[in-house]
mmCIF file of C-alpha atoms in Angstrom:
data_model
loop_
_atom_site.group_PDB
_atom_site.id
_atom_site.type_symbol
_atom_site.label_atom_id
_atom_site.label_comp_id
_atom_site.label_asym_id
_atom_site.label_seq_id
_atom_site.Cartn_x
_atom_site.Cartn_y
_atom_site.Cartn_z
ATOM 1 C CA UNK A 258 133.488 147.241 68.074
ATOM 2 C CA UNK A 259 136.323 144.920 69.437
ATOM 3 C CA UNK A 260 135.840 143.029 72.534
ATOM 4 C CA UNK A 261 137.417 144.443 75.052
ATOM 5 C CA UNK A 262 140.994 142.639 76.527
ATOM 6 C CA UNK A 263 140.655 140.625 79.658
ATOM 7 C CA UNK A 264 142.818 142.290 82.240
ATOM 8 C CA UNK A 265 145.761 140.208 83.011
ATOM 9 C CA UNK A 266 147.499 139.741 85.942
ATOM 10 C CA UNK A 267 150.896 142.122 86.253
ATOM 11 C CA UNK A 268 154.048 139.714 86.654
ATOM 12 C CA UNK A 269 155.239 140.390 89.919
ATOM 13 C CA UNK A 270 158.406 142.439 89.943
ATOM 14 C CA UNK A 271 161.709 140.192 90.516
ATOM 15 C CA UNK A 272 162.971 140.997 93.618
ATOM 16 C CA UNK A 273 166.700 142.929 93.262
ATOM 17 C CA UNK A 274 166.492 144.021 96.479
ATOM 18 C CA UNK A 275 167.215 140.262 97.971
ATOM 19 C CA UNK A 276 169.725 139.920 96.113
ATOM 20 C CA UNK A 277 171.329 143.303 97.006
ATOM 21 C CA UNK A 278 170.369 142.648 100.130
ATOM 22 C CA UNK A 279 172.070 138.887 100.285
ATOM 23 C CA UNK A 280 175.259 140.109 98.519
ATOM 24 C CA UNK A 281 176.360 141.981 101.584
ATOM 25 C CA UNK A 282 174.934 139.630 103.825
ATOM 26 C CA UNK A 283 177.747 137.495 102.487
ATOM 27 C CA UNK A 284 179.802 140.313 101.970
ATOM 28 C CA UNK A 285 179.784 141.170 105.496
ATOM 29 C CA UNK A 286 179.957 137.204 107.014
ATOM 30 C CA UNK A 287 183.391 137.158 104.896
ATOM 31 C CA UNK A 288 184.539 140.058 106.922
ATOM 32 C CA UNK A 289 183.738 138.537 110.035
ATOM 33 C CA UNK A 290 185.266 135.516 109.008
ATOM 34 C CA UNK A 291 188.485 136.460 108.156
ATOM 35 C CA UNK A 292 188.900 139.849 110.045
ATOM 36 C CA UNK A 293 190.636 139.590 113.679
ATOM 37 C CA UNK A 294 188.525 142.402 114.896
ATOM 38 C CA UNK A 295 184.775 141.824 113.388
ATOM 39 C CA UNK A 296 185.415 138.275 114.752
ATOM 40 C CA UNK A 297 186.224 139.143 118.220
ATOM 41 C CA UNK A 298 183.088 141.825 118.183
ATOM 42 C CA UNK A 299 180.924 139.246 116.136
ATOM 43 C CA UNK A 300 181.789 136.655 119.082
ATOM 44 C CA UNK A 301 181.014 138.469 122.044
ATOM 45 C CA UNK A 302 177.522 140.638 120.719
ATOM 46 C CA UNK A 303 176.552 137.108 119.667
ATOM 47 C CA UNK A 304 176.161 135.840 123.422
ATOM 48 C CA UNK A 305 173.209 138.270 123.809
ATOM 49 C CA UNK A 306 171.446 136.928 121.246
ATOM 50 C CA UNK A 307 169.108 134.204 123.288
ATOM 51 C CA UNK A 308 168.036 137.166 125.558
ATOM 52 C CA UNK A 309 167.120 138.836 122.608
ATOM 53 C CA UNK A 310 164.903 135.880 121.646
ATOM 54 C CA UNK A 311 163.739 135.129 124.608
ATOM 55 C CA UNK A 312 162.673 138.082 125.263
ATOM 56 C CA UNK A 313 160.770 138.835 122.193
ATOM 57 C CA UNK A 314 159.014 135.547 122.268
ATOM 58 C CA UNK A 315 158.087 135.723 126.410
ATOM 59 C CA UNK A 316 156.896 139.097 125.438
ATOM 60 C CA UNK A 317 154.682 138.707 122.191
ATOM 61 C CA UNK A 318 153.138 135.512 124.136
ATOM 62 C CA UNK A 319 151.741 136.721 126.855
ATOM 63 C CA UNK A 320 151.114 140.294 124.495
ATOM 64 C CA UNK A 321 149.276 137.947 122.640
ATOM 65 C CA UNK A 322 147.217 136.520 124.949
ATOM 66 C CA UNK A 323 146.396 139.985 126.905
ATOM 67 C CA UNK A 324 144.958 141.860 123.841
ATOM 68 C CA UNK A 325 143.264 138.662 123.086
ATOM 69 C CA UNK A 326 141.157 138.814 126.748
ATOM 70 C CA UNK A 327 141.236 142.513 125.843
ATOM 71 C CA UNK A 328 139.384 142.513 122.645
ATOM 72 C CA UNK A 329 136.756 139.946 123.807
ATOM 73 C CA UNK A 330 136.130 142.083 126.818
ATOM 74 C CA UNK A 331 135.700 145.371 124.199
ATOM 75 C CA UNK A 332 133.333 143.361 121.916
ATOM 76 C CA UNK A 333 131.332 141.672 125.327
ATOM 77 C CA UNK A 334 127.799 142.480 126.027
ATOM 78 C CA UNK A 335 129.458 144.274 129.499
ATOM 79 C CA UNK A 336 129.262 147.705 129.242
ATOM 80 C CA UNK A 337 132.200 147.402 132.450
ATOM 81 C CA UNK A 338 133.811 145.464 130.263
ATOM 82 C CA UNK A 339 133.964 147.126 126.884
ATOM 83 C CA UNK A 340 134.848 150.548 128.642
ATOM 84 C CA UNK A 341 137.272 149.080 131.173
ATOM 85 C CA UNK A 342 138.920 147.887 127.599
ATOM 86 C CA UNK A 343 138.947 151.130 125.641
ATOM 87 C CA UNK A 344 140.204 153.208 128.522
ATOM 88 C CA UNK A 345 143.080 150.664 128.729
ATOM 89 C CA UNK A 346 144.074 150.612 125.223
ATOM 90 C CA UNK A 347 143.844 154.584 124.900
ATOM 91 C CA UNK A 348 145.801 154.679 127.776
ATOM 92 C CA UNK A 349 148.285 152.375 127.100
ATOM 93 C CA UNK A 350 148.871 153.040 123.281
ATOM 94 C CA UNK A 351 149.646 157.003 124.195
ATOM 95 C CA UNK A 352 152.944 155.578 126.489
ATOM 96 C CA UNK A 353 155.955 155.397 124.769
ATOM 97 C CA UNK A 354 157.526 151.674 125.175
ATOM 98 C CA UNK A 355 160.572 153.384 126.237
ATOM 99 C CA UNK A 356 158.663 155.453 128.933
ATOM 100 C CA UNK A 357 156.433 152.472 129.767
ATOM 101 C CA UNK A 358 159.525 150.282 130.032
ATOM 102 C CA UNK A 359 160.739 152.835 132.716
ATOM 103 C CA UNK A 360 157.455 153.151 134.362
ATOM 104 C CA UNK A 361 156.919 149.291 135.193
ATOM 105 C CA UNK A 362 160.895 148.943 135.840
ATOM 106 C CA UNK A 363 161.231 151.584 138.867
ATOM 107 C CA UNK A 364 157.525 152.513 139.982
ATOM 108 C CA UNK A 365 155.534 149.223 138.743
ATOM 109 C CA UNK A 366 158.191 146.946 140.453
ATOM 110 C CA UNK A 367 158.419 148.698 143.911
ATOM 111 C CA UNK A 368 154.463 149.231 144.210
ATOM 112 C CA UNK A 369 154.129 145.373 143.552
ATOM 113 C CA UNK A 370 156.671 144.324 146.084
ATOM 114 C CA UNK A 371 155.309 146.926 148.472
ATOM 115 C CA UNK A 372 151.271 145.050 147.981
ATOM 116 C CA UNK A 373 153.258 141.814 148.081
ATOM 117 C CA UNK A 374 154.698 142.459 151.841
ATOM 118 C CA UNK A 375 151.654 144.123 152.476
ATOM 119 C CA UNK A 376 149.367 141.492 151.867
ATOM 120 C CA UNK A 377 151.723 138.588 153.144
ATOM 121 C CA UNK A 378 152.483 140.369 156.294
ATOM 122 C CA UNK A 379 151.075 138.184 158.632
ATOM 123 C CA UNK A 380 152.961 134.879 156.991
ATOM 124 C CA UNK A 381 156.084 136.908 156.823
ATOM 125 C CA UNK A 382 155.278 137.191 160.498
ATOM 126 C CA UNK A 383 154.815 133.624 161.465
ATOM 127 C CA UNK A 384 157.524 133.214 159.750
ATOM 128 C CA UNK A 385 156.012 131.217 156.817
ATOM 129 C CA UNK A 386 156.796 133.461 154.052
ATOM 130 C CA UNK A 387 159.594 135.828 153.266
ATOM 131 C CA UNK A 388 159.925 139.595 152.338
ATOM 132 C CA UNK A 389 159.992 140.588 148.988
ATOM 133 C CA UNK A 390 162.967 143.179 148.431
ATOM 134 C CA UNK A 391 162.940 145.208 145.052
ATOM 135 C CA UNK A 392 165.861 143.883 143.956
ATOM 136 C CA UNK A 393 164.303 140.105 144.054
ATOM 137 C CA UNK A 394 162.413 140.960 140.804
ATOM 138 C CA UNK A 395 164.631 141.098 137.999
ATOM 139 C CA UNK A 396 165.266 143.453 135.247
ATOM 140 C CA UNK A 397 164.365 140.833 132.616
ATOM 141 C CA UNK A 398 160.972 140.071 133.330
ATOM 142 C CA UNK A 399 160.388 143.794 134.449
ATOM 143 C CA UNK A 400 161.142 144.047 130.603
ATOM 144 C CA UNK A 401 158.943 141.554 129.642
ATOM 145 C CA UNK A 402 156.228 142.807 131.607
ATOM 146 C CA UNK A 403 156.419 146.160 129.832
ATOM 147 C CA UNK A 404 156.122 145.236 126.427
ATOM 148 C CA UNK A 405 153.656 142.678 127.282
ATOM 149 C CA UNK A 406 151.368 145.557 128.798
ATOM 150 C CA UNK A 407 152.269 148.075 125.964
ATOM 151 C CA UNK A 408 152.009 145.596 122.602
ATOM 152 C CA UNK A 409 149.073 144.002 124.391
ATOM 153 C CA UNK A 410 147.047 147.505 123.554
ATOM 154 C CA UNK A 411 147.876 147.286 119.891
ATOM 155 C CA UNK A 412 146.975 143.883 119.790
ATOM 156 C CA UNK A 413 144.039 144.123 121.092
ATOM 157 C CA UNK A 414 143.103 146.448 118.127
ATOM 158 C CA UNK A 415 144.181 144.023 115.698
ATOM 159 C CA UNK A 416 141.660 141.211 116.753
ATOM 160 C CA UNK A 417 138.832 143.656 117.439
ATOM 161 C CA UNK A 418 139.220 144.613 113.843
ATOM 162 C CA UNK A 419 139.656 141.333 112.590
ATOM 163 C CA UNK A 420 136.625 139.869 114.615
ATOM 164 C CA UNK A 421 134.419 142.535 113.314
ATOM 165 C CA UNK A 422 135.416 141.908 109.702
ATOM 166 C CA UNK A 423 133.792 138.431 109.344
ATOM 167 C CA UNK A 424 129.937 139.020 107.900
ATOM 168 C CA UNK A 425 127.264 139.406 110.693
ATOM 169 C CA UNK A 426 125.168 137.064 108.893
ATOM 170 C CA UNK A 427 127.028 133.932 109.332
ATOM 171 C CA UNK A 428 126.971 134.513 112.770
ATOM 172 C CA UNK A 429 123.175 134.817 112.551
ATOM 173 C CA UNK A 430 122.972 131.852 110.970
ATOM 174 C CA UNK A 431 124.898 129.510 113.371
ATOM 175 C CA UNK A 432 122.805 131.573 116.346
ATOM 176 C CA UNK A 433 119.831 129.721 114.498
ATOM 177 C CA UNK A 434 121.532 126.167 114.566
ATOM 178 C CA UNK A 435 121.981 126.237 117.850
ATOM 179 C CA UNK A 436 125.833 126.958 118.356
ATOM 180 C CA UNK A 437 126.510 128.433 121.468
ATOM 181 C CA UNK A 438 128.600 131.744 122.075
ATOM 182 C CA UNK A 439 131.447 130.079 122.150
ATOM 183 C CA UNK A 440 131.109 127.416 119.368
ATOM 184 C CA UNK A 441 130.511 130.790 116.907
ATOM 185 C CA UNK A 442 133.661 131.809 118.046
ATOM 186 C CA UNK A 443 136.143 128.662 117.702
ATOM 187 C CA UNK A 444 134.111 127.532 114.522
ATOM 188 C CA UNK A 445 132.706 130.468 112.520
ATOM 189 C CA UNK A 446 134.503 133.849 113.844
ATOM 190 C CA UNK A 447 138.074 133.158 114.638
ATOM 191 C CA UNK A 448 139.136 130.784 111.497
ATOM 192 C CA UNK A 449 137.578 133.464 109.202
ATOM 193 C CA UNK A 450 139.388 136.805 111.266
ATOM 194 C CA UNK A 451 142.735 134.492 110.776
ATOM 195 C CA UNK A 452 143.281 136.368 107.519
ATOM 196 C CA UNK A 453 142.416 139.471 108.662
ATOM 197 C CA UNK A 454 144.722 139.255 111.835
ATOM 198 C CA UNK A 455 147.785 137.432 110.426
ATOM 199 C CA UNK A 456 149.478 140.133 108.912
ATOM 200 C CA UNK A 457 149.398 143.217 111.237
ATOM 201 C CA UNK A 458 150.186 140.565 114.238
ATOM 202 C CA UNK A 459 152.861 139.005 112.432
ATOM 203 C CA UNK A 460 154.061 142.868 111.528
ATOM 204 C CA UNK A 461 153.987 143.480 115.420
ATOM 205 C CA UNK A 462 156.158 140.234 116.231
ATOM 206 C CA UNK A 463 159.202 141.664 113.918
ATOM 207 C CA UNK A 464 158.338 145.192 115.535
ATOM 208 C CA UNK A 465 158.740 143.420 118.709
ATOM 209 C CA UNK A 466 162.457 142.068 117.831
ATOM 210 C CA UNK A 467 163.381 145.368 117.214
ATOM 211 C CA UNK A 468 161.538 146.820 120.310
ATOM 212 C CA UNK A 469 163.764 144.398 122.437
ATOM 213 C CA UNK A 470 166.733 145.975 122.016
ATOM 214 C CA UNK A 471 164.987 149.294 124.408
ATOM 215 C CA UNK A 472 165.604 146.736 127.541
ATOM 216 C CA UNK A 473 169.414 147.554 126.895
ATOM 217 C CA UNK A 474 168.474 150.882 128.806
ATOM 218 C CA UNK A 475 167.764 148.764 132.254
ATOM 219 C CA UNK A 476 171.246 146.624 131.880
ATOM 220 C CA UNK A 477 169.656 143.647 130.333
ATOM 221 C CA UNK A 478 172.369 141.506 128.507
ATOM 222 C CA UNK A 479 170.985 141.367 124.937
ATOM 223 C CA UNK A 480 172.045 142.057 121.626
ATOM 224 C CA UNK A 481 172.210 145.583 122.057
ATOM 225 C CA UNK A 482 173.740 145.747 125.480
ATOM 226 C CA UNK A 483 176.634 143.744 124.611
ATOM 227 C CA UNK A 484 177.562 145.978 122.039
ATOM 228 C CA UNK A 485 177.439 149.227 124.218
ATOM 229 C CA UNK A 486 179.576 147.459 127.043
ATOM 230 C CA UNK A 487 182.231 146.368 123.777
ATOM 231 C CA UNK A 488 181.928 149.767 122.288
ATOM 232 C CA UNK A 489 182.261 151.826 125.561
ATOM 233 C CA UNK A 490 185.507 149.642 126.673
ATOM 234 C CA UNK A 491 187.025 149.728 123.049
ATOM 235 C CA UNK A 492 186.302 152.432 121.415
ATOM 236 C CA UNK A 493 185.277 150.629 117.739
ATOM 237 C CA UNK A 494 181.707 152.296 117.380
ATOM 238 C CA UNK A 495 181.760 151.407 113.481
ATOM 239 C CA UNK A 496 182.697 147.717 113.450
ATOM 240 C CA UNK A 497 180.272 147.020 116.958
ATOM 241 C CA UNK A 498 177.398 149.007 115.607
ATOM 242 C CA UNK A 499 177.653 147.628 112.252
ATOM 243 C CA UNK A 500 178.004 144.563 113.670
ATOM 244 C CA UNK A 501 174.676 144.483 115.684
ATOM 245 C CA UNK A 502 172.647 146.210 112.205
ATOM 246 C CA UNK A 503 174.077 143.148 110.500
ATOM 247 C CA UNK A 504 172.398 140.851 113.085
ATOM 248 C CA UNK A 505 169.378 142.188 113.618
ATOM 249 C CA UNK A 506 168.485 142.669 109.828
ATOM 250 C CA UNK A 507 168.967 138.906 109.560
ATOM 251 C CA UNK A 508 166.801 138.656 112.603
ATOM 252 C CA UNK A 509 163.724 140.822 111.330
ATOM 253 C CA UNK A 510 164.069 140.171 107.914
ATOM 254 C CA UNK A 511 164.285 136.538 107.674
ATOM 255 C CA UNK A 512 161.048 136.555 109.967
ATOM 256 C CA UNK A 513 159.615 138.906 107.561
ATOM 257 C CA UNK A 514 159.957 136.463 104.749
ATOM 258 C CA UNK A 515 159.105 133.307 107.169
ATOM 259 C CA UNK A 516 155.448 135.121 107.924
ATOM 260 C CA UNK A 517 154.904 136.089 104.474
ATOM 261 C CA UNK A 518 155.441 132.643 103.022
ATOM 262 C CA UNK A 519 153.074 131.563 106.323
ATOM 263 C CA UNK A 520 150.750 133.946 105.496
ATOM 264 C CA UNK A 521 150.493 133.139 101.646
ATOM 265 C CA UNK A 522 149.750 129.209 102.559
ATOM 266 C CA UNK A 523 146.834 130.353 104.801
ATOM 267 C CA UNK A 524 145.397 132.766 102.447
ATOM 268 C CA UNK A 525 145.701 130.579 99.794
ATOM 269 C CA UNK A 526 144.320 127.187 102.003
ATOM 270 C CA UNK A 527 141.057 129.676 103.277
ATOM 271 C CA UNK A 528 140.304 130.426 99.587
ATOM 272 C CA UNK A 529 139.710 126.420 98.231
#
C-alpha cells in the first residue's frame, strides 16, 4: 500500500478583486481630477471628513474602554456586578444605533442638564456656577456619547469571549506562584485573549466608520452631511452620492487591509 500524500497547503487565491477594486479607484480620482463638477462636489464633501474621523476614533475609544470595565465587571466574583453587566448589554445591544442615537440626543441630553442644574442649584445661586441650557451640549459629542454607549455592549462581548478562551489551567498555575489577580491578568490572560479579540474589535472599528455617517441625522457636519446639504441645494444626487461611496470605501477598506496586515504580525509574533 502507498503512503499516503502529506496534505499541502492550498496557494492562496490571487486577489482580482484589488485590482478591480483599485482600477476604479483610479478610474474614479481621474474623474474628479479633470471633471468641473466631481471636483467642486469632491472639494466640498471632503471638508467633513475630520468629523468623520474624529468621530469614529472619540467614539471607538471610549467604546473601547466601556465594554472593557463592562466585561471585567460580567466575569467579577460580584454577583451585582456580573448582572448589572448582562442586563446592560441585553439592553443596550436590542437599541438600534439610529434609535439610540436619538434617544441620548433629545431625552439623554435634557435629563442630564436637568440633574446638572439640579444638583448645582445652590452654586448657581451664589452665583458661583452657571445654568446649563440644552443647547450648551452639542450635537457632536451627543453623537459620540451614543455610539460609545451602544458599541460599548458589543464590545464588551468580544473581550468576555476572548478572556474566557485562554486555558483555565494557566491561570491555575500562576494562582500557585503567587501572581496576584491582577498580575494574571496583564501577564497571562490579556496577551493570550489578544488573538482572540483582535479581529472582531478591529471588525467593529471599520463598522464604526460606517456607523458615523447616522450622526448626519442630528446636523453634524461629516462626510455624509455635506453631501445631503450639496445634493439638496443642487440637485446632482449621482455625482454627490457617488462621490461620498467613493470616499468611504477608501476609508473602510484601506483600514480593513491595515488591521489584517496588523493582525497577521501578531498572530504570527504569539506563535514563535
Amino acid at each position: 500500500m502507498a503512503p499516503p500524500r502529506r496534505k499541502t497547503a492550498a496557494p492562496e487565491d490571487f486577489p482580482w478583486w484589488f485590482v478591480v477594486f483599485g482600477a476604479l479607484c483610479v478610474a474614479l480620482a481621474v474623474v474628479i481630477a479633470v471633471n468641473d463638477l466631481y471636483t467642486q462636489v469632491f472639494g466640498i464633501v471632503i471638508k467633513g471628513i475630520g468629523i468623520t474621523v474624529g468621530v469614529t476614533l472619540c467614539a471607538f475609544a471610549l467604546a473601547t474602554m466601556l465594554g472593557l470595565a463592562i466585561a471585567l465587571a460580567g466575569l467579577s466574583n460580584s454577583v451585582i456586578l456580573r448582572q448589572a453587566a448582562r442586563f446592560y448589554v441585553e439592553l443596550i445591544r436590542g437599541i438600534p444605533i439610529l434609535v439610540l442615537l436619538f434617544y441620548i440626543a433629545f431625552v439623554g441630553a435634557p435629563a442630564f442638564v436637568a440633574l446638572y442644574n439640579w444638583l448645582l442649584t445652590p452654586l448657581i445661586a451664589r452665583g458661583f456656577a452657571e445654568e446649563l441650557l440644552v443647547r450648551d451640549v452639542s450635537l457632536l459629542w451627543r453623537a459620540v456619547i451614543a455610539l460609545m454607549i451602544g458599541y460599548a455592549a458589543f464590545i464588551a462581548e468580544i473581550f468576555r469571549a476572548g478572556f474566557q478562551s485562554v486555558n483555565e489551567g494557566q491561570i491555575e498555575a500562576a494562582k500557585t506562584l503567587g501572581f496576584t489577580r491582577f498580575q494574571r491578568f496583564r501577564l497571562i490572560v490579556f496577551p493570550q485573549a489578544m488573538r482572540v479579540i483582535f479581529p472582531p474589535l478591529s471588525n467593529d472599528f471599520v463598522s464604526m466608520v460606517k456607523d458615523s455617517s447616522l450622526v448626519s441625522v442630528l446636523g453634524v457636519a461629516d462626510i455624509t452631511q455635506m453631501a445631503k446639504i450639496y445634493a439638496a441645494g443642487s440637485f446632482r444626487f449621482f455625482e454627490t452620492y457617488s462621490i461620498v461611496t467613493y470616499i468611504y470605501l477608501l476609508l473602510t477598506i484601506g483600514l480593513s487591509l491595515t488591521l489584517r496586515g496588523i493582525e497577521s504580525r501578531l498572530r504570527k509574533r504569539t506563535e514563535r
